[in-house]
Coordinates of C-alpha atoms and ligand atoms in Angstrom, one line a residue:
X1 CA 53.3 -40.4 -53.1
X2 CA 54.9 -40.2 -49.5
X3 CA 55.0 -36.2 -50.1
X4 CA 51.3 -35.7 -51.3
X5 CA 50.4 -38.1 -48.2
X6 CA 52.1 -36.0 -45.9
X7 CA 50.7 -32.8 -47.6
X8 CA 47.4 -34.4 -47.3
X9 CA 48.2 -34.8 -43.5
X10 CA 48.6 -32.1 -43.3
X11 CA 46.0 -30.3 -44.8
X12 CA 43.7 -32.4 -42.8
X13 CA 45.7 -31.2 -39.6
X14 CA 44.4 -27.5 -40.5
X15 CA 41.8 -28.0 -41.4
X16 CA 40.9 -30.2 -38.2
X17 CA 42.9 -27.0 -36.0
X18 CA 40.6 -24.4 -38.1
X19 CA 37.5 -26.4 -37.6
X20 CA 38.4 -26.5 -33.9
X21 CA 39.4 -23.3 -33.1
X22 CA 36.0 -22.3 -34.7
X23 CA 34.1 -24.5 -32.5
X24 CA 36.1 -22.7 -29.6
X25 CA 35.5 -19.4 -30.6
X26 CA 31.4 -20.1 -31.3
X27 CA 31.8 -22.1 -27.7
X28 CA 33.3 -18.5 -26.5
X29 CA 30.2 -16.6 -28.7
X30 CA 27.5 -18.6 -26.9
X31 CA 28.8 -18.2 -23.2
X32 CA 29.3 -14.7 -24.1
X33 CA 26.0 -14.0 -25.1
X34 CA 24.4 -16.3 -22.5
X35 CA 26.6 -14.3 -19.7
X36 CA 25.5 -11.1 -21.8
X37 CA 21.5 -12.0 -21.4
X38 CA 22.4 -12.7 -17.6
X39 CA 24.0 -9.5 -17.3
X40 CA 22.0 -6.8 -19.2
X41 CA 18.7 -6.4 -20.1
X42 CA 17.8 -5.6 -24.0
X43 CA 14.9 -4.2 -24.4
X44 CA 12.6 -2.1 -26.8
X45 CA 13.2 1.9 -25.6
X46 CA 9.5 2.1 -25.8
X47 CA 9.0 -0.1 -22.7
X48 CA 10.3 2.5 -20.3
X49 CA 7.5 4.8 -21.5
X50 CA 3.8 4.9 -20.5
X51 CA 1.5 4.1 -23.3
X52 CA -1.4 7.1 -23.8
X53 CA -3.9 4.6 -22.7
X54 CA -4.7 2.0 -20.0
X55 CA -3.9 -1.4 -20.8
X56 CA -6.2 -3.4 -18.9
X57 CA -4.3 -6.8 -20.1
X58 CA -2.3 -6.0 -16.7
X59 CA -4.7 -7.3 -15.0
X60 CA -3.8 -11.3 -13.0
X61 CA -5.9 -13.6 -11.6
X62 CA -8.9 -12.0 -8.9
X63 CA -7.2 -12.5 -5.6
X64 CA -9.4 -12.0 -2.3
X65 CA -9.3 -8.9 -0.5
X66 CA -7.0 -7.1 -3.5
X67 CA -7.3 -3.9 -4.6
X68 CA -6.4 -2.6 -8.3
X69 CA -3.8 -0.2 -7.4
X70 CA -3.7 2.9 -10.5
X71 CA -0.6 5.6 -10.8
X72 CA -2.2 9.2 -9.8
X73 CA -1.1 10.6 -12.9
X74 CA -1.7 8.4 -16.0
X75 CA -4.3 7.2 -18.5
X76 CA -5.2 4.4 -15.8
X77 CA -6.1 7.2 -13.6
X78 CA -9.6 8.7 -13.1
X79 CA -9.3 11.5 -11.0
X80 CA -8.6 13.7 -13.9
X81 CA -12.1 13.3 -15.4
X82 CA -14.5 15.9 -15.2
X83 CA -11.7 18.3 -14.8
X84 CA -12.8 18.8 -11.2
X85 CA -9.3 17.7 -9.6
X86 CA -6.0 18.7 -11.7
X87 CA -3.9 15.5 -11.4
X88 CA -0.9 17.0 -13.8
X89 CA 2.5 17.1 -12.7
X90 CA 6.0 17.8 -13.1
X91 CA 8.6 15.4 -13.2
X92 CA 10.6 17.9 -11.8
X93 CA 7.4 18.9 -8.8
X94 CA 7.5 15.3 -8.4
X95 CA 11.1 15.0 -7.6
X96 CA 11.5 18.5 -5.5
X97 CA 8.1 16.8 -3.3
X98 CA 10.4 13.5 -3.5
X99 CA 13.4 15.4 -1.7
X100 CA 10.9 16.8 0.5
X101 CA 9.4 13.9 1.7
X102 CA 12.9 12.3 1.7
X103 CA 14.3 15.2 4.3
X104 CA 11.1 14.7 6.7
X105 CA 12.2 11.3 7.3
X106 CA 16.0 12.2 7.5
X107 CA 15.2 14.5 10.4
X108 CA 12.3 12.3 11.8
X109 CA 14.5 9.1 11.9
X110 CA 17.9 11.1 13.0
X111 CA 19.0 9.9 16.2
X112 CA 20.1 13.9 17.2
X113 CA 16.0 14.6 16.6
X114 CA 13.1 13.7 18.7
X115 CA 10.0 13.5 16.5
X116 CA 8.5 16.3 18.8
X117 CA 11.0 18.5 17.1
X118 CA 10.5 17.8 13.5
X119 CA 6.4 17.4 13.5
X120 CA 5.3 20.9 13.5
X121 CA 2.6 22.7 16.3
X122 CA -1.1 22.2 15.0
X123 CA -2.1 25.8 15.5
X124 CA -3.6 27.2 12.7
X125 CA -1.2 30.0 12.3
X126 CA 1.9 27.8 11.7
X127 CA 0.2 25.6 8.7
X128 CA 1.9 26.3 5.6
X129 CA -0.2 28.3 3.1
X130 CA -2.0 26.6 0.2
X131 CA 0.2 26.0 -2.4
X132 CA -0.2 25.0 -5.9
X133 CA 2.3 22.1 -5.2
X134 CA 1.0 18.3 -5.3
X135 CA 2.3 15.6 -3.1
X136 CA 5.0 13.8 -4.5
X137 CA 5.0 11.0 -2.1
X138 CA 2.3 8.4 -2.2
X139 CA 2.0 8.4 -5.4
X140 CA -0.3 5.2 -6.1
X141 CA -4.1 5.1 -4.8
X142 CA -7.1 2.7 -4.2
X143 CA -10.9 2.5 -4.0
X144 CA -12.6 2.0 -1.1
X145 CA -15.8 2.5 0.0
X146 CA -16.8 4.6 3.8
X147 CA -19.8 4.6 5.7
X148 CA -22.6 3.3 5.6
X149 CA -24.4 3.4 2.7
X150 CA -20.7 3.0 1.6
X151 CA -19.2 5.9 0.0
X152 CA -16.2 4.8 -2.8
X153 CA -13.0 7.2 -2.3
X154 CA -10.1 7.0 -3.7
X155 CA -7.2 6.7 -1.3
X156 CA -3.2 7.4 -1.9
X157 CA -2.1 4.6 0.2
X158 CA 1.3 4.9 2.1
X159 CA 3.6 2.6 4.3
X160 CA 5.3 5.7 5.5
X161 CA 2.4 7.0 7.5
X162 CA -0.2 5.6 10.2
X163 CA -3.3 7.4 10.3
X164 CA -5.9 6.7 7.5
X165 CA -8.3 9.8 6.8
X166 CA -10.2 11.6 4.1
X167 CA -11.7 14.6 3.2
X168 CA -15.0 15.1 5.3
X169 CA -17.7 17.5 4.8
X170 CA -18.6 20.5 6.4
X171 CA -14.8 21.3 5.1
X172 CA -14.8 23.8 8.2
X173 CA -11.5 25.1 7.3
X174 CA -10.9 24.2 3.6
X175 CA -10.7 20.9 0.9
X176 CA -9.0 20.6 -2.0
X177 CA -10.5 19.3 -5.0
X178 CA -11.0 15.8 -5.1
X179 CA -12.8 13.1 -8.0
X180 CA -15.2 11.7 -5.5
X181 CA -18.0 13.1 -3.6
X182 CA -16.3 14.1 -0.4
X183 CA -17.3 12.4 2.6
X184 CA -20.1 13.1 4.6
X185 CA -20.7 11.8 8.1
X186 CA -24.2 13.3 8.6
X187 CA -25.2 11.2 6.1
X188 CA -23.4 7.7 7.4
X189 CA -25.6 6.0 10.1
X190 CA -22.1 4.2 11.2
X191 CA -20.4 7.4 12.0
X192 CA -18.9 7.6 15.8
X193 CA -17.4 11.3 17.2
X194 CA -14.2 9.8 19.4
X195 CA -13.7 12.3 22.5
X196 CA -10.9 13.5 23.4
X197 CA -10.4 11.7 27.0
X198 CA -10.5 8.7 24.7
X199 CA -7.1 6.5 24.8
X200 CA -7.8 6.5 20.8
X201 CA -7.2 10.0 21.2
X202 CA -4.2 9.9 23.3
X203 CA -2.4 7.4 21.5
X204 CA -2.2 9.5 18.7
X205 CA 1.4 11.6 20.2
X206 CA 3.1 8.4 19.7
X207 CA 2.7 8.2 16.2
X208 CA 3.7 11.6 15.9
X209 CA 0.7 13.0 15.1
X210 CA -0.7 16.3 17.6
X211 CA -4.0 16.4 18.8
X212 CA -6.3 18.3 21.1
X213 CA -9.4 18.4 22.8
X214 CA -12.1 20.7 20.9
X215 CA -13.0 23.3 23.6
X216 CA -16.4 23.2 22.4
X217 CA -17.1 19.9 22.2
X218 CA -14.8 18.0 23.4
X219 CA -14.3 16.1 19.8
X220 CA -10.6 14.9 19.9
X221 CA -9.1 16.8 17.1
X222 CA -6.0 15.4 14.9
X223 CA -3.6 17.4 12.5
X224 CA -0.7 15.5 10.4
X225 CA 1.6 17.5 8.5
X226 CA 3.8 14.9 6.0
X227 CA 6.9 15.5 4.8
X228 CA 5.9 17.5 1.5
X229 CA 4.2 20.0 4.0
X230 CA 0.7 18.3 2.9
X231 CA -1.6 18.8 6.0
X232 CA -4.7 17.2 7.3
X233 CA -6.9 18.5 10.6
X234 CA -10.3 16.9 11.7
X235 CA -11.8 15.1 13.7
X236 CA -10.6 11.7 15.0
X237 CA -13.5 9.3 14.1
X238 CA -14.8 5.7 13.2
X239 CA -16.6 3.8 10.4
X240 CA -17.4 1.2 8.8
X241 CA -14.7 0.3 6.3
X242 CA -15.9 -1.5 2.8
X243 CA -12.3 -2.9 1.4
X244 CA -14.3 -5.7 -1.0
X245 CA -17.8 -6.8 -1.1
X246 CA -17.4 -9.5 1.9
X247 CA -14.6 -7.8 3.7
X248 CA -15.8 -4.6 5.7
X249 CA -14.0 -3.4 9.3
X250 CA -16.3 -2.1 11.2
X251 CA -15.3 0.8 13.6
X252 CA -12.4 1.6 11.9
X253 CA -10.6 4.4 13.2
X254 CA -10.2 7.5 10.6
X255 CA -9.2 11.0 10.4
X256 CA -12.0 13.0 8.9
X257 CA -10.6 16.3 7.8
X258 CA -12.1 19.3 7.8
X259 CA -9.0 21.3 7.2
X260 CA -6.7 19.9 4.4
X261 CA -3.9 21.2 2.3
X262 CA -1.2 20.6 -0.3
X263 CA -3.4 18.9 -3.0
X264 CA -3.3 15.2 -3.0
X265 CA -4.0 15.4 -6.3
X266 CA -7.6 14.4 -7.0
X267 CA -7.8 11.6 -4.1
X268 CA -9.5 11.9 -1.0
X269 CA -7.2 11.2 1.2
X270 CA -4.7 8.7 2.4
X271 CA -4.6 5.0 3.6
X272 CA -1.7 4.8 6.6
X273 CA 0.1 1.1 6.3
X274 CA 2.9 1.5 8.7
X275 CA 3.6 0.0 11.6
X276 CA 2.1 2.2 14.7
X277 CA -0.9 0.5 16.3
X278 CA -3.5 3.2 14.8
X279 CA -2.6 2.3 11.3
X280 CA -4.7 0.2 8.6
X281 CA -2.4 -3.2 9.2
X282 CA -2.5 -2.9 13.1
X283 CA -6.4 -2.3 13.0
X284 CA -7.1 -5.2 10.9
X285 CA -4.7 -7.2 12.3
X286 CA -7.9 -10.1 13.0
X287 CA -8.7 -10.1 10.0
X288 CA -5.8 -10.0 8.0
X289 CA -3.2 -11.2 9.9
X290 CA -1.0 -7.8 9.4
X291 CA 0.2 -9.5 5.9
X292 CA -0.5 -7.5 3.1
X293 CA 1.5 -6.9 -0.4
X294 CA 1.1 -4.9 -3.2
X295 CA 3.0 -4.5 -6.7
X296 CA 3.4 -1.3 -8.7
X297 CA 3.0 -0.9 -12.3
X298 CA 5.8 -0.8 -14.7
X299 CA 4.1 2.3 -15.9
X300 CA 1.7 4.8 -15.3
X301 CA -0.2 2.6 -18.0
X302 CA -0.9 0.0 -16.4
X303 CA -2.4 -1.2 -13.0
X304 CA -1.1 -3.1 -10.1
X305 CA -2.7 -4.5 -6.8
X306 CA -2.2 -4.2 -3.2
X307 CA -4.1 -7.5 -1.0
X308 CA -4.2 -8.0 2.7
X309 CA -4.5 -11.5 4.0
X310 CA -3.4 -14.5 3.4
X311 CA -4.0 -14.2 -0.2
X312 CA -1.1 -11.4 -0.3
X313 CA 1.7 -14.1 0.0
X314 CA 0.4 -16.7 -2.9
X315 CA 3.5 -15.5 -5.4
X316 CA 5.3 -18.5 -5.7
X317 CA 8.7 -17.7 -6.1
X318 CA 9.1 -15.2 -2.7
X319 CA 12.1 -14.8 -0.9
X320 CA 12.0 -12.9 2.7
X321 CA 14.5 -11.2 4.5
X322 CA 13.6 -10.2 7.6
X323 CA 12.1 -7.2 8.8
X324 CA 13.8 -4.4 10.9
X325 CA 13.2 -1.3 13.2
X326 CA 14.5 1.8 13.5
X327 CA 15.0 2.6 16.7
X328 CA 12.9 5.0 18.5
X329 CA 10.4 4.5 15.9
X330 CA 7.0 3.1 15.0
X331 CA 6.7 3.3 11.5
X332 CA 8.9 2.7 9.3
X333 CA 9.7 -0.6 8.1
X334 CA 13.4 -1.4 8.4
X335 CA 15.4 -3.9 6.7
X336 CA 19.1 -4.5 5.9
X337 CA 20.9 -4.3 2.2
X338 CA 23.8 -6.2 2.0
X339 CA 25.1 -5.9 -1.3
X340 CA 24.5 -4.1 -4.5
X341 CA 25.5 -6.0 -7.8
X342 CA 26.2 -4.1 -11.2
X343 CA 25.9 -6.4 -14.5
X344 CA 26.6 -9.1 -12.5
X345 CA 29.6 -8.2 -10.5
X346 CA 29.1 -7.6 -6.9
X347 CA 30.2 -3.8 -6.2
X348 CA 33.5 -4.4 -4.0
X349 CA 33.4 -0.8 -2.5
X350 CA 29.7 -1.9 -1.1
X351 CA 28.6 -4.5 1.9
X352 CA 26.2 -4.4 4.8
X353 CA 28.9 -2.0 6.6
X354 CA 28.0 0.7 4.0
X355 CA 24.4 0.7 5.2
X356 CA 24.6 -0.3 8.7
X357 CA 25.5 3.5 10.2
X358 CA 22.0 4.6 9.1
X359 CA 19.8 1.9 8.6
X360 CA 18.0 1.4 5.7
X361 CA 13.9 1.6 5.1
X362 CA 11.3 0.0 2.5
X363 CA 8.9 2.8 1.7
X364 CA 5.7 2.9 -1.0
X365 CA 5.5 6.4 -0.6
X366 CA 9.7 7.8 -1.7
X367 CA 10.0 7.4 -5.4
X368 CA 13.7 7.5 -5.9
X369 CA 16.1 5.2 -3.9
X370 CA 18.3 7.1 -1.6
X371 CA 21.9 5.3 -1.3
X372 CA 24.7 5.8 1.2
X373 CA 27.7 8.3 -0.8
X374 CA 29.7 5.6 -0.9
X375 CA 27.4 3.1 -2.5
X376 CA 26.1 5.5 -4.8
X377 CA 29.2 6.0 -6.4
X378 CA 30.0 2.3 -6.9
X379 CA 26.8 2.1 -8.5
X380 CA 27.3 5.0 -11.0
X381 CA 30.6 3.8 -11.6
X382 CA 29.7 0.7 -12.5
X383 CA 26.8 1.4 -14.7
X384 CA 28.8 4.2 -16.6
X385 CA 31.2 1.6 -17.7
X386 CA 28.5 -0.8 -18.6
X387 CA 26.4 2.3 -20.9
X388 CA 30.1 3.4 -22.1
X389 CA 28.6 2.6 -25.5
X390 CA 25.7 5.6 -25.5
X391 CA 26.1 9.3 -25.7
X392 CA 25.3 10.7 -22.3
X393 CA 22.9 13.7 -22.0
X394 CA 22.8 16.4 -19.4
X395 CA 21.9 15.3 -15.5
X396 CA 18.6 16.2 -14.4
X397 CA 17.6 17.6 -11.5
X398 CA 18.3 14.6 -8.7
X399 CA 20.2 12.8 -11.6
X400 CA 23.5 13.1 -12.7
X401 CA 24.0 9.8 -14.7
X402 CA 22.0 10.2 -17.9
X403 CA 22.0 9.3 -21.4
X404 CA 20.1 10.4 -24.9
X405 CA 18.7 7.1 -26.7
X406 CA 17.0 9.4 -29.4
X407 CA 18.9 7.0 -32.3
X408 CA 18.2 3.8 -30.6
X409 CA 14.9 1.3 -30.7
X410 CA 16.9 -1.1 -28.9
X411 CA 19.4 -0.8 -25.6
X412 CA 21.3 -3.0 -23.3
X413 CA 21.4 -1.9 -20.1
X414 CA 23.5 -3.6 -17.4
X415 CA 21.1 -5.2 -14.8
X416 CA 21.1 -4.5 -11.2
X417 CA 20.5 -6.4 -8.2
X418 CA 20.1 -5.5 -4.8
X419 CA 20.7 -8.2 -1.9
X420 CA 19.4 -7.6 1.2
X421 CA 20.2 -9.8 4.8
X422 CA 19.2 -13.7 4.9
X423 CA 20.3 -14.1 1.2
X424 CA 17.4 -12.3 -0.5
X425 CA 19.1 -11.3 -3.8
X426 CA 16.2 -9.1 -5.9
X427 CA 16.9 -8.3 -9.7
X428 CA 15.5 -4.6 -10.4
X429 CA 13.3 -4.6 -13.2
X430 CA 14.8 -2.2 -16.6
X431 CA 11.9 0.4 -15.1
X432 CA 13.7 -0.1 -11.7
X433 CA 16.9 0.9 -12.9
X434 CA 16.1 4.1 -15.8
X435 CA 13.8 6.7 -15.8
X436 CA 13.5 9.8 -18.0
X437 CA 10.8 12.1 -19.6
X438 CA 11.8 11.3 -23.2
X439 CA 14.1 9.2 -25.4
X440 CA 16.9 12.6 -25.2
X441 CA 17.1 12.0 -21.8
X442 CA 16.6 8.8 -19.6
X443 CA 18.7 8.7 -16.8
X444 CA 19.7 5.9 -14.2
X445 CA 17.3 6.5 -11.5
X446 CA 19.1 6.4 -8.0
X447 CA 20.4 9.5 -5.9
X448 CA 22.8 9.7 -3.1
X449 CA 21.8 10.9 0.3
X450 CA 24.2 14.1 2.0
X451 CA 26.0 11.5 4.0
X452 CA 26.8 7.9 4.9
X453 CA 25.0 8.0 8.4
X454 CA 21.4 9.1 6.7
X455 CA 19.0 7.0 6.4
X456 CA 19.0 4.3 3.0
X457 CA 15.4 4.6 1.1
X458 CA 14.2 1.5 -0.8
X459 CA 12.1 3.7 -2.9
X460 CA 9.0 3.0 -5.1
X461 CA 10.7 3.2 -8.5
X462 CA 13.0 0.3 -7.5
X463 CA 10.1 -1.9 -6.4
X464 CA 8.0 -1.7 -9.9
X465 CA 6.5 -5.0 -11.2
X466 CA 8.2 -6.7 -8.1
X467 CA 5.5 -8.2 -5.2
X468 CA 6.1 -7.0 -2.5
X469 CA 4.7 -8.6 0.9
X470 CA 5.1 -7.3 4.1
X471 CA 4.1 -10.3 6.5
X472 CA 4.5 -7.8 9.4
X473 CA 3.2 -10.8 11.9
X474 CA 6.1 -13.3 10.6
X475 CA 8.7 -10.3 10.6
X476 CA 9.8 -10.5 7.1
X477 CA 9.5 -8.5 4.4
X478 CA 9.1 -10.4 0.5
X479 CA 10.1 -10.3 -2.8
X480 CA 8.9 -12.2 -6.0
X481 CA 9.6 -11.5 -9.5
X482 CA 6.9 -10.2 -11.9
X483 CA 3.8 -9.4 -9.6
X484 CA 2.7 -7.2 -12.3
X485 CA 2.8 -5.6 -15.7
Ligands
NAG501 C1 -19.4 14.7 15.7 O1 -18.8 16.0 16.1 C2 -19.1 17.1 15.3 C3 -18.3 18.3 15.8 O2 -18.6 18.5 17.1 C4 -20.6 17.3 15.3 O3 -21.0 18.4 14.5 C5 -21.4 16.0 14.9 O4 -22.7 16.2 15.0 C6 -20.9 14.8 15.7 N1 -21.5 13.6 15.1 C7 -22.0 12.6 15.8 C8 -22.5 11.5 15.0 O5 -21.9 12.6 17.0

């Protein structure tokens, strides 16, 4: 009896201990899986990929003065129709246009170069040939409407350049294609010629853009050449500007080009957000209060929105770290990383020292992220060990970390957050973090610059699906999650 008791005993003893060290070990399952959900994102392949039509669910709630914002080449797109404009690309065109645009600023923002010496001499004889290249940059674009009766054009819109302008009619030295009806200012009764003894005229040097006095008629002439060797030269104008139905800027100083190269891909021209005074924000600045945000679609297949006003900073879960300048220049906006994370774990190697030599910039218009060396190779590091799990494929072009998913419907990948000054930590979105052509070969879409004192890009690709606001007047710059789809 006192034997089978104490067998009984202990029985129950391990069968209490086994009972308990399952409940540990499914404890230890749940906070593993719970830390795993925190730490990588799982996801369906497919979502990394545009869809071959345009999903019009994306679209949120009608904000005031917002604009749908559509990918240049993508089903949402529609300056392919017709076949007038050829709005086909590359991946690999768009990334050697990327690394274009990318040097320009290098040598614009270099503290060894003046901008006098890396904007080139408006004379005719030194602007590059046509070529059959498109711009990389810049690569999302609104409607507007110009003139009056209002004309609708479809502008690339860029926070990396000032001057707004479009293709105008008589094209005296050459257009490229574009979807729209180009411009015509014969035809606009709000039209205004600015001279060239004009201070509007003048004021152009300082945002790096050349311009002279037309010897015939003393028209003030303009000519911007961007960093993908894209060129525009015209006449330095104003009209009146049609952003929505009860928002219109009236005298709104344009570029209207009658010379314009490098095609922009179908659009008819370009919308200048930076900072310099002749720029969209600064010119509307009583209107909008130089607050304006935008979000870019996860995909080419699916729309976003970019909103000036007060109605730009409704997200509701924002954070802001404050804005920064470069100095010796006017427009760029600057602000400070402070930390990379990797699944989680902060990178050790990288802190605000890493980016403080060069700076660092947020910019619409450069597609892939340029880091420091030094924190580029945390970063690859990092996520290498975190995809240890899938076959790697071969680099690609810019891209040396890439992997072939061709067996998988599913993937984990390890999530990664950027935190930038004043506590501002931003989670990338999966579509912020991979990019690739096809399922063989998606790769993890960063790239390092030459050297630790060049300047850190905060490209587009990193800032999909996030809102972005740029309260320019509050000197902060903000992120919410989710913006868009
Ligand atoms: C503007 O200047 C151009 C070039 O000199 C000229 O052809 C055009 O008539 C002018 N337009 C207006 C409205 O003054």
């Amino acid at each position: 009896m006192h034997i089978q008791m104490s067998s009984f005993l202990l029985a129950s003893f391990a069968l209490l201990f086994c009972i308990s060290t399952l409940e540990k070990s499914f404890a230890f399952q749940a906070t593993k899986e719970s830390n795993n959900l925190r730490q990588y994102h799982f996801v369906h392949l497919n979502s990394l990929f545009p869809s071959s039509s345009c999903s019009s669910s994306a679209k949120g709630p009608k904000r005031k003065a917002s604009l749908e914002v559509v990918h240049k080449h993508g089903p949402c797109s529609q300056l392919n129709h017709n076949g007038k404009a050829k709005t086909t690309i590359s991946h690999t065109d768009i990334m050697n246009l990327d690394n274009e645009r990318v040097k320009y600023i290098q040598s614009r923002l270099s503290k060894n170069l003046g901008r006098e010496n890396s904007v080139k001499e408006l004379d005719s004889t030194t602007l590059p040939t046509k070529s059959n290249s498109l711009i990389g940059s810049a690569n999302y674009f609104v409607v507007v409407g110009l003139g009056t009766p209002k004309r609708d054009l479809s502008l690339v819109f860029d926070t990396g350049s000032d001057l707004t302008w479009t293709q105008c009619e008589p094209c005296a030295g050459s257009c490229y294609k574009q979807q729209d009806a180009i411009f015509d200012p014969s035809k606009s009764s709000s039209y205004i010629n600015i001279t060239c003894t004009s201070s509007l005229c003048t004021q152009l040097t300082s945002a790096g853009i050349k311009s002279r006095c037309s010897s015939s008629t003393t028209a003030c002439i303009y000519g911007i050449q961007y960093g993908d060797k894209s060129t525009s030269v015209g006449f330095l104008s104003q009209e009146r500007l049609t952003i929505t139905a009860t928002d219109i800027v009236d005298d709104f100083l344009f570029g209207c080009g009658q010379d314009n190269e490098g095609l922009f891909s179908g659009s008819a021209g370009l919308i200048g957000l930076g900072r310099h005074p002749i720029s969209f924000v600064q010119q509307t600045s009583s209107i909008y209060n130089k607050i304006f945000s935008y979000c870019l679609p996860s995909t080419s297949s699916s729309l976003g929105h970019l909103t000036f006003g007060a109605s730009a900073a409704t997200n509701a879960n924002l954070k802001y770290t404050p804005l920064s300048t470069i100095s010796g220049d006017n427009t760029f906006y600057g602000l400070d990383i402070v930390g990379i994370s990797v699944g989680g774990t902060k990178l050790p190697a990288v802190s605000s020292s890493t980016f403080s030599a060069g700076g660092s910039i947020i910019d619409s218009g450069t597609v892939i992220t340029r880091l420091a060396p030094t924190a580029y190779a945390a970063l690859r590091s990092a996520f290498r060990q975190g995809m240890e799990k899938y076959p790697v494929a071969n680099e690609d072009g810019l891209f040396d970390t890439c992997y072939d998913f061709s067996g998988y419907k599913e993937i984990s990948v390890p999530k990664i957050d950027f935190e930038f000054a004043g506590g501002v930590t931003v989670e990338l979105p999966l579509v912020g973090i991979l990019i690739g052509r096809s399922a063989q070969q998606v790769c993890l879409a960063f790239a390092a610059n030459g050297n630790d004192n060049d300047i850190t890009i905060f490209g587009n690709v990193q800032q999909k699906t996030l809102e972005v606001v740029y309260d320019v007047e509050g000197g902060r710059i903000g992120f919410g999650a989710a913006g868009c789809n």
